[in-house]
Each structure stands twice: as structure tokens, then as C-alpha cells.
């Protein structure tokens, strides 16, 4: 077990002695004298030091000695020992020297506190007096405060849920003397006993702020038939009941902070206004969308997110169709706070789909260019002003149909090459081949244009940029 | 022939008695030790106007016969002769044990039984030694106490009981010796006149300062209070270091309810005061980027006793007993100090809205408003008087003028509006 000590019981004792402190008595001349308070169970060596190592030193009276008489487990206040209470705290930033709080947001935290253990403490205060009048003066000042209890607070930490308790006066022994007195005149002690319910807690967990930034509410359709899909089990059964599999969601409503979408373009991210804001659905009359302006700034949104934005380290994560995410590192555009510059983590960008040639060789996920076959001639111009043949394994993504016989796309055997728009074609040294047929391809295919470095994806209808575009609320998130 | 009856006893104290008495005194002179006697003169009278039938003004011509408190039957404020008388005494030395069994106070149980010469005592003191007299034993001075002062520590005993010693009767059947039961003196109210006397160190130090553990005990007590104040300076909870986001709405759907693209509550051209340099709140503050935010309209960190009368996020504020009327700025804070507790308001553009009350209070029982606890390391809090609902009835030095008379608000309930004496 790791060492963990926070002086919790000592703090209760310290506060108890504080409560007993600063009382005074008045003598016949009207002089007020403060009554000292200290811990009762003193070490002998310390006592000798206080006595200046001399038996001539005089003790002082009146005097109040405080100590813990008893401590017991409070079973009646025992609660769920596994319960963890969480608090989300945003701290103010501090200056560079760490000396002064600023009026801007600093670090954000989530504090996890486990259920503390309850105990009952019995405090005792012995009041030593040398005459009855002293005792009556002291008791009258003290006892009016307990009706029957007063608060006892060990810290002023907003997060410490064990800090507040009460101090209840339970018993009072007026005098330790026998009445009438015998031969000896002993010191006279009045004893006050106090009851205090306390809690002792293990250390807390301090974590990065983990507040909810996205809520997904889905509505599922009921399978046809009566209770056909509902498992034949009781709801109080602790066994596994899978209710949602097999059901299709009717609608999915995703709510994010501000319900902003984000436009990813040219390694930048720009917030755009929310879509489809309706105010009255019951009458089927859709009000115009609320105007959210055109340039929401990132600064305003960042304050809401857990954590502190750090340029170059804070991330934006874009959700792909396959459920994986593309990670980019953000830095704010210095001249336009509506634009974030993104440095994408290439390891998270989708891998290119490897396309092989007609012989099943030369797997490659890139094309040399995207061309319009109607206007582009793939044959290179040789130094002698004649036309040559393309370099072996040259690949093009063509944007238009190649159904007419075209001189520029002749093979070496003088036959004409034909292909459809969106096909990827390859020169194998003697002829052109279609290595990606857009009419038959169905699965997403990722291809990077070597000329521009831009990656494209085939979505069964057209080629689009693979991760650039608009991401709706729920399909992107920030990690600061 | 008649032989006179032999009898050492005589109805009067004859020459035999006197002879023996001188011999016995000589024994004290030869074999005894000096005792410095601080002679008890009687109880101190109450201050003017404070006497009661139970605690009367002392008028007894023999001061020692006075009783200070006729109800409790005790003399707690004692008057001692500033002169010190010297007599001789004899007692048996004994080993001492410190007793630390119960109170956190180191007591030494060295009750001694001192024998002194009766006649000599009366001749020196003018009366028989009595309970309450204080003996100083110069032969017990401790020159080697663990202290940085150059003054040796004296040894004081208080006479508790005075009886005639059984072994102090001579053959004449008359007593010559008194037996004093003496206990160590404690620094307390009863002996304050002795202990408040100058110690002779030349720096105003009193005997009590040198001899007593009182000052050390108070220093320890103050350290305990300072530690407690460090743990919990004020009641309730400190949220000043937390940041409150100034929101414009109450839910995420309305974060930007006016559709201007702003989620947070920030300044814009539509605000009533756009030039921060003219903002009266910012006269002494550097305007930085953060000032574009409006102040929060409510506190997020609320709970039991969290109000401290200060705006969240360290926002500037003014204070006074009336609201400012000029240069008002939306989001401006103003602390009304004429409210008890002080109340912080926020200007929302049209009205001053209550934000919070300054309800946090010191937990230290400051015992005198005019005597702050200067030994505390956190004097800021020590000097703040504890005035909760109940303690405001106790820590109250307020006066009020009623019918032309200035009266103290705080009065003992038993004395409130009692009939006044004509004189």
C-alpha cells in the first residue's frame, strides 16, 4: 500500500482547540486575561522544555487542555462504500510566475471522491481554574455557544465534502473536587465532553475535465409483430438482455456544444452554423433556421471544452464512415480566429487501396494524375518532336468517358483504348488497361493523386476528397 | 518545711518560656534558611461602581480579615505588601516528581512543611503568618534553567495551612514553632501583584514573564489558531480560484441564442459601453484580451457559505453605501457595504441584481475587538470579528443614540432597562 496521510484527525483536533481559544476572564481591576489552550496529552519531554528544564517554573491557570477521549466507527452513517462523487472544476489561470490568478480560464479538472468512512469522535476540554469565579466566567461564555451544537470546519476547500461537521456538547462535569473539600485542595477541573460525527477519506483522483460534449439520442423502430423481438426475460433479470441489436434507428439526434458543424478544407477547419434548427414540429410548420451567423469563432467554443487549448497539441478528430477517426493537431490562425490550421497525423489518414495491374502485379495506391481524356494526350513529346509511349505503369484517373476512338489513347498494336469516366487506367508498356472499373466497383477505394498529394475516395458514385468536407455535429470532436 | 511545687508550666509565659524561646530561635538562626515573605494584605476592592452585596468594597480596618466574594467565599484578587520580609525556616528536603497525568500541565507535587519561629514571625511581619502569604526560597534559586535570560529562576510557595507544630511545644507547654503547609505557587489571578512586579532585569520584564509558562502557552495557542486559520481561514468554501464561464443561455441549445455567432457572453458593438479605455471599472486595470468577456451573470460554484462578496474570475468591483449612478456598464459589480452581511450586486443593463452576500466569516473567537491577535500569522483573519448570527450578540461594540443618550447595544439581559438610581 502506498503511503497516504492527510492529517485529517489532527485537523479536527486543531479546529476544536481553535473553538476553545480566545476566551478570557476579568479580574477585580477590570483586566482581561486570555486563557491559553493546548493539547492535553503532552509529551513529557516537551513539558520539561516548556518548564525551561527547571522545577522552579510556574504553571499558569486558568488553563484549557483539549484531547480526544474516544473514537468509534459510526455504523449508522455508513453508506455505499463504492460510491464515487465527481466534481468538474475550471480553474483560473495563473501568471507566468505562478503567483497571481488571472481572470481568464486555466486548467480544468474532474475530481473523483470515494465515499468517506464515518466515525464518531469524543472531544474533551478540561478547564483548570483556581477559583470558582474564574470557572463561572469561562463556562458562561462557552456554554451559550452550544445550543446544542456549533459547526466545525476543517478546511475551506469547495471540493472536500468531509470538511463540515458539528460539535455537540454532550456532557459537563462541573467540578473534579469533592465537596466538601478534604485535607487537600486539589486543582479544580470542569470537564466538557463533545460529540462530533466525522468522516475520514482516502485521497481523491484528480483527472482531466471529463464533461459531456456530445449527446447521441437514437429512436429505434419496433420490429413487426407483438413482442417478437423482445427477449423473453424479466427486466430484473441480471442476465444479458440485448434489446437494440436487430433494430434499426428511426432517427439519430446528436447534440454537441453549440451544435456546430466544421468544414475541413486545405488543412484548415472552420466552424459553420448549425443546420436544421426547428422550433415547432407539432404543426408541421418549420420556422426558418435560426441565424447563427457566418463566422463563429473558435475562441468562444474552446472555453466550453474541457481542458486548455494548446496550439500544436490540441486535437480535432474527424469520424470516418468505418468508425475510425482522423486526428489532426490544431493551431489557431493568427489573423482569423474562425480558422484553425490542421496538421494531420498521417498515420490516421485512410490507407490507399492497392490496385494491381492486369497481370496482378505492381500493387500501388496512387495515380500519377487526374486527367480529362478528351483533352489530355498521355504520349510524351520526344526531343525529335515525335510522340513516344508513356512510361511503364503510368496510371491516370480519368474524368470523362473514353468511348470514342481517340488517337491519343491508342495501344502499340494500333487498337483503340476505351474506358468509362471515373475509371483508373494503367499503361503496361504495350497497351492501356482498366485497373479500376467504376461501373463495377462498390467498396470504398482510397487513391492519392501523386501530383497534388490529395487523397480521394470512391463512394460508388463519384470520387470525392476522402476526409475533406463538412462534418456534422457528432462527426467531429475536440480533445484539448 | 515546704518544698515549692515544681512546674514548668506557668499560667503566664515566664522566664523559662522566654529562655527556651530564645534558644529555639537561635536554632533557627543557626540551622535555618532565609524565607522571603510576600505578606498578604487583603483582597482588592471592586472598581468604583462595581461593588455588590456579594462582592463588597473592603472596609475592614484589618485588611487580612476581608473576604472578597461572600457568595463563593473566596479571595481571588489579592493585595500583597510590596516590601519583602525575611524570616528563617527549617524544612525537610524531598525528592520531586513531575506529574503529567491529567491536564497537559506539568505539576510538581512538592508540598513542603515549613517550620518557622512563631515569635520571630510575628515580630517581623507584624502578625502571624497566614494562608495566602507567599514564601520565596532563595536557596532554591535555579541558576541553570534552560533559558536565554540572565536572571535565575526563583522558587515560590504559597502558604496553604498554618498550624502549631506538634514538635514545637517546649516543656512549658507553650508553642514556639509554626508548621506551614506550602504548595508551589501557580501563575494565576490570586498572585498577579507579585508576578507583575518588575523582575529587575532592567527591561521591564516582570517576574511572571520569567517564571511562568503563560507567555509560552499563549504563543502555542496562537500557533494552533494560526494553523487552524491556515486550514480553514473562513467559514464556508473558497471558490475565488475557480473560473466561471460567462454564458449567454442556460443550455447548449441556446448558447448562441441571438444568432450572432457568439457562444460566450462577450462585448460587441451593441453593448452600452464599447470603449474599454473609458470604462470606470478599468481605470486601474490593464485592458487585455480577456476583458472582451462580459462578467458572469451567475456563479457556478455555489453551495453552503460560498459567497465572499467578490465577483467571480477576479473581476473588478466598486463598493460603497449607495449604487453608482454614472458610467454604468453592463456586467459591472458593486458591493454594498451598508448591508449586513455585505451584498454584491451586478448591473444587468437596467437594474442592479443581487449576485451574492458576503457570508464567509472567520472561525476564530477573537476575544477583543480592540486587541487583535497580532501573534497570528494570518492577522487578516484574526482581526476580523466573528459575527455570526449568535456571536453578533456577543462581539458587539456598537453604540446607539436613543433619546439623546449614547448607550451600548450589548448589555447583559438581566440589566437591560432596569430602573436607574436617582444619584
Short mmCIF file of N, CA and C in Angstrom, two decimals, chain B residues 215-278:
data_model
loop_
_atom_site.label_atom_id
_atom_site.label_comp_id
_atom_site.label_asym_id
_atom_site.label_seq_id
_atom_site.Cartn_x
_atom_site.Cartn_y
_atom_site.Cartn_z
N UNK B 215 3.22 32.98 28.91
CA UNK B 215 3.53 33.54 27.60
C UNK B 215 3.78 32.45 26.56
N UNK B 216 4.47 31.41 27.01
CA UNK B 216 4.71 30.30 26.09
C UNK B 216 3.40 29.60 25.71
N UNK B 217 2.54 29.47 26.70
CA UNK B 217 1.26 28.82 26.43
C UNK B 217 0.43 29.63 25.45
N UNK B 218 0.45 30.94 25.61
CA UNK B 218 -0.30 31.79 24.67
C UNK B 218 0.32 31.70 23.28
N UNK B 219 1.64 31.65 23.22
CA UNK B 219 2.31 31.53 21.91
C UNK B 219 1.93 30.22 21.24
N UNK B 220 1.89 29.15 22.03
CA UNK B 220 1.48 27.86 21.48
C UNK B 220 0.03 27.92 21.02
N UNK B 221 -0.80 28.54 21.84
CA UNK B 221 -2.21 28.68 21.48
C UNK B 221 -2.37 29.45 20.18
N UNK B 222 -1.60 30.52 20.06
CA UNK B 222 -1.70 31.32 18.83
C UNK B 222 -1.23 30.53 17.61
N UNK B 223 -0.24 29.68 17.82
CA UNK B 223 0.21 28.85 16.71
C UNK B 223 -0.87 27.85 16.30
N UNK B 224 -1.56 27.31 17.28
CA UNK B 224 -2.66 26.40 16.97
C UNK B 224 -3.74 27.13 16.18
N UNK B 225 -4.06 28.33 16.63
CA UNK B 225 -5.08 29.11 15.92
C UNK B 225 -4.61 29.46 14.51
N UNK B 226 -3.33 29.80 14.40
CA UNK B 226 -2.80 30.12 13.06
C UNK B 226 -2.87 28.91 12.14
N UNK B 227 -2.57 27.73 12.69
CA UNK B 227 -2.67 26.52 11.87
C UNK B 227 -4.12 26.27 11.46
N UNK B 228 -5.02 26.48 12.42
CA UNK B 228 -6.44 26.29 12.10
C UNK B 228 -6.90 27.29 11.06
N UNK B 229 -6.38 28.52 11.16
CA UNK B 229 -6.76 29.53 10.17
C UNK B 229 -6.16 29.21 8.80
N UNK B 230 -5.01 28.58 8.82
CA UNK B 230 -4.42 28.17 7.53
C UNK B 230 -5.26 27.06 6.91
N UNK B 231 -5.78 26.17 7.73
CA UNK B 231 -6.62 25.08 7.20
C UNK B 231 -7.98 25.60 6.74
N UNK B 232 -8.57 26.44 7.54
CA UNK B 232 -9.91 26.96 7.21
C UNK B 232 -9.95 28.42 7.62
N UNK B 233 -9.49 29.31 6.73
CA UNK B 233 -9.43 30.72 7.11
C UNK B 233 -10.80 31.30 7.46
N UNK B 234 -11.78 30.94 6.66
CA UNK B 234 -13.12 31.48 6.89
C UNK B 234 -14.12 30.34 6.81
N UNK B 235 -15.28 30.57 7.37
CA UNK B 235 -16.33 29.56 7.26
C UNK B 235 -16.75 29.42 5.80
N UNK B 236 -17.37 28.31 5.49
CA UNK B 236 -17.79 28.09 4.11
C UNK B 236 -16.63 27.70 3.22
N UNK B 237 -16.75 28.01 1.95
CA UNK B 237 -15.79 27.47 0.98
C UNK B 237 -15.27 28.55 0.05
N UNK B 238 -14.00 28.42 -0.25
CA UNK B 238 -13.32 29.40 -1.09
C UNK B 238 -13.40 28.96 -2.55
N UNK B 239 -14.05 29.76 -3.36
CA UNK B 239 -14.17 29.43 -4.79
C UNK B 239 -13.53 30.51 -5.65
N UNK B 240 -12.75 31.38 -5.02
CA UNK B 240 -12.20 32.51 -5.77
C UNK B 240 -11.24 32.07 -6.85
N UNK B 241 -10.62 30.90 -6.68
CA UNK B 241 -9.63 30.47 -7.67
C UNK B 241 -10.27 29.72 -8.85
N UNK B 242 -11.57 29.58 -8.80
CA UNK B 242 -12.25 28.86 -9.88
C UNK B 242 -12.74 29.84 -10.95
N UNK B 243 -12.90 29.30 -12.13
CA UNK B 243 -13.29 30.14 -13.26
C UNK B 243 -14.75 29.85 -13.63
N UNK B 244 -15.48 30.89 -13.84
CA UNK B 244 -16.88 30.76 -14.22
C UNK B 244 -17.03 31.28 -15.64
N UNK B 245 -17.53 30.42 -16.53
CA UNK B 245 -17.71 30.84 -17.92
C UNK B 245 -18.92 31.74 -18.02
N UNK B 246 -18.74 32.93 -18.55
CA UNK B 246 -19.90 33.82 -18.69
C UNK B 246 -20.76 33.38 -19.86
N UNK B 247 -21.80 32.63 -19.60
CA UNK B 247 -22.65 32.09 -20.65
C UNK B 247 -23.76 33.06 -21.01
N UNK B 248 -24.33 32.84 -22.16
CA UNK B 248 -25.42 33.68 -22.61
C UNK B 248 -26.76 32.99 -22.43
N UNK B 249 -26.75 31.70 -22.20
CA UNK B 249 -28.00 31.00 -22.05
C UNK B 249 -27.87 29.94 -20.98
N UNK B 250 -28.89 29.12 -20.90
CA UNK B 250 -28.91 28.13 -19.83
C UNK B 250 -28.71 26.72 -20.35
N UNK B 251 -28.69 26.54 -21.66
CA UNK B 251 -28.44 25.20 -22.17
C UNK B 251 -27.69 25.30 -23.48
N UNK B 252 -27.21 24.16 -23.91
CA UNK B 252 -26.40 24.19 -25.12
C UNK B 252 -27.20 24.62 -26.33
N UNK B 253 -28.50 24.40 -26.29
CA UNK B 253 -29.31 24.80 -27.44
C UNK B 253 -29.37 26.31 -27.59
N UNK B 254 -29.13 27.01 -26.51
CA UNK B 254 -29.28 28.45 -26.55
C UNK B 254 -27.97 29.16 -26.27
N UNK B 255 -26.88 28.43 -26.53
CA UNK B 255 -25.59 29.06 -26.26
C UNK B 255 -25.39 30.29 -27.12
N UNK B 256 -26.01 30.27 -28.25
CA UNK B 256 -25.86 31.40 -29.17
C UNK B 256 -27.24 31.85 -29.58
N UNK B 257 -28.07 32.19 -28.59
CA UNK B 257 -29.48 32.38 -28.86
C UNK B 257 -29.77 33.59 -29.72
N UNK B 258 -28.89 34.55 -29.74
CA UNK B 258 -29.19 35.71 -30.59
C UNK B 258 -28.59 35.57 -31.98
N UNK B 259 -27.98 34.43 -32.23
CA UNK B 259 -27.55 34.13 -33.58
C UNK B 259 -26.45 34.99 -34.12
N UNK B 260 -25.64 35.52 -33.25
CA UNK B 260 -24.56 36.36 -33.75
C UNK B 260 -23.24 35.61 -33.80
N UNK B 261 -23.30 34.33 -33.62
CA UNK B 261 -22.08 33.55 -33.70
C UNK B 261 -21.30 33.48 -32.42
N UNK B 262 -21.78 34.15 -31.37
CA UNK B 262 -21.06 34.15 -30.11
C UNK B 262 -21.73 33.19 -29.13
N UNK B 263 -20.94 32.33 -28.56
CA UNK B 263 -21.46 31.41 -27.55
C UNK B 263 -21.30 32.02 -26.17
N UNK B 264 -20.12 32.62 -25.94
CA UNK B 264 -19.87 33.23 -24.66
C UNK B 264 -20.42 34.64 -24.65
N UNK B 265 -20.55 35.17 -23.45
CA UNK B 265 -21.08 36.50 -23.28
C UNK B 265 -19.96 37.50 -23.45
N UNK B 266 -19.87 38.08 -24.61
CA UNK B 266 -18.73 38.95 -24.90
C UNK B 266 -19.21 40.33 -25.27
N UNK B 267 -18.29 41.26 -25.23
CA UNK B 267 -18.61 42.62 -25.64
C UNK B 267 -18.80 42.67 -27.15
N UNK B 268 -19.68 43.53 -27.58
CA UNK B 268 -19.80 43.78 -29.01
C UNK B 268 -20.29 45.21 -29.19
N UNK B 269 -20.49 45.57 -30.45
CA UNK B 269 -20.86 46.94 -30.74
C UNK B 269 -22.21 47.31 -30.16
N UNK B 270 -23.03 46.31 -29.86
CA UNK B 270 -24.35 46.60 -29.32
C UNK B 270 -24.34 46.89 -27.84
N UNK B 271 -23.23 46.68 -27.22
CA UNK B 271 -23.18 46.94 -25.79
C UNK B 271 -23.19 48.44 -25.54
N UNK B 272 -23.60 48.74 -24.30
CA UNK B 272 -23.76 50.15 -23.98
C UNK B 272 -22.43 50.83 -23.72
N UNK B 273 -21.37 50.04 -23.66
CA UNK B 273 -20.09 50.67 -23.37
C UNK B 273 -19.01 49.87 -24.07
N UNK B 274 -18.57 50.38 -25.18
CA UNK B 274 -17.68 49.57 -26.00
C UNK B 274 -16.23 49.97 -25.85
N UNK B 275 -16.00 51.15 -25.38
CA UNK B 275 -14.62 51.60 -25.26
C UNK B 275 -14.10 51.27 -23.88
N UNK B 276 -13.36 50.19 -23.81
CA UNK B 276 -12.91 49.73 -22.50
C UNK B 276 -12.00 50.75 -21.83
N UNK B 277 -11.35 51.54 -22.62
CA UNK B 277 -10.44 52.51 -22.02
C UNK B 277 -11.20 53.56 -21.22
N UNK B 278 -12.49 53.73 -21.54
CA UNK B 278 -13.29 54.68 -20.79
C UNK B 278 -14.08 54.01 -19.67
#
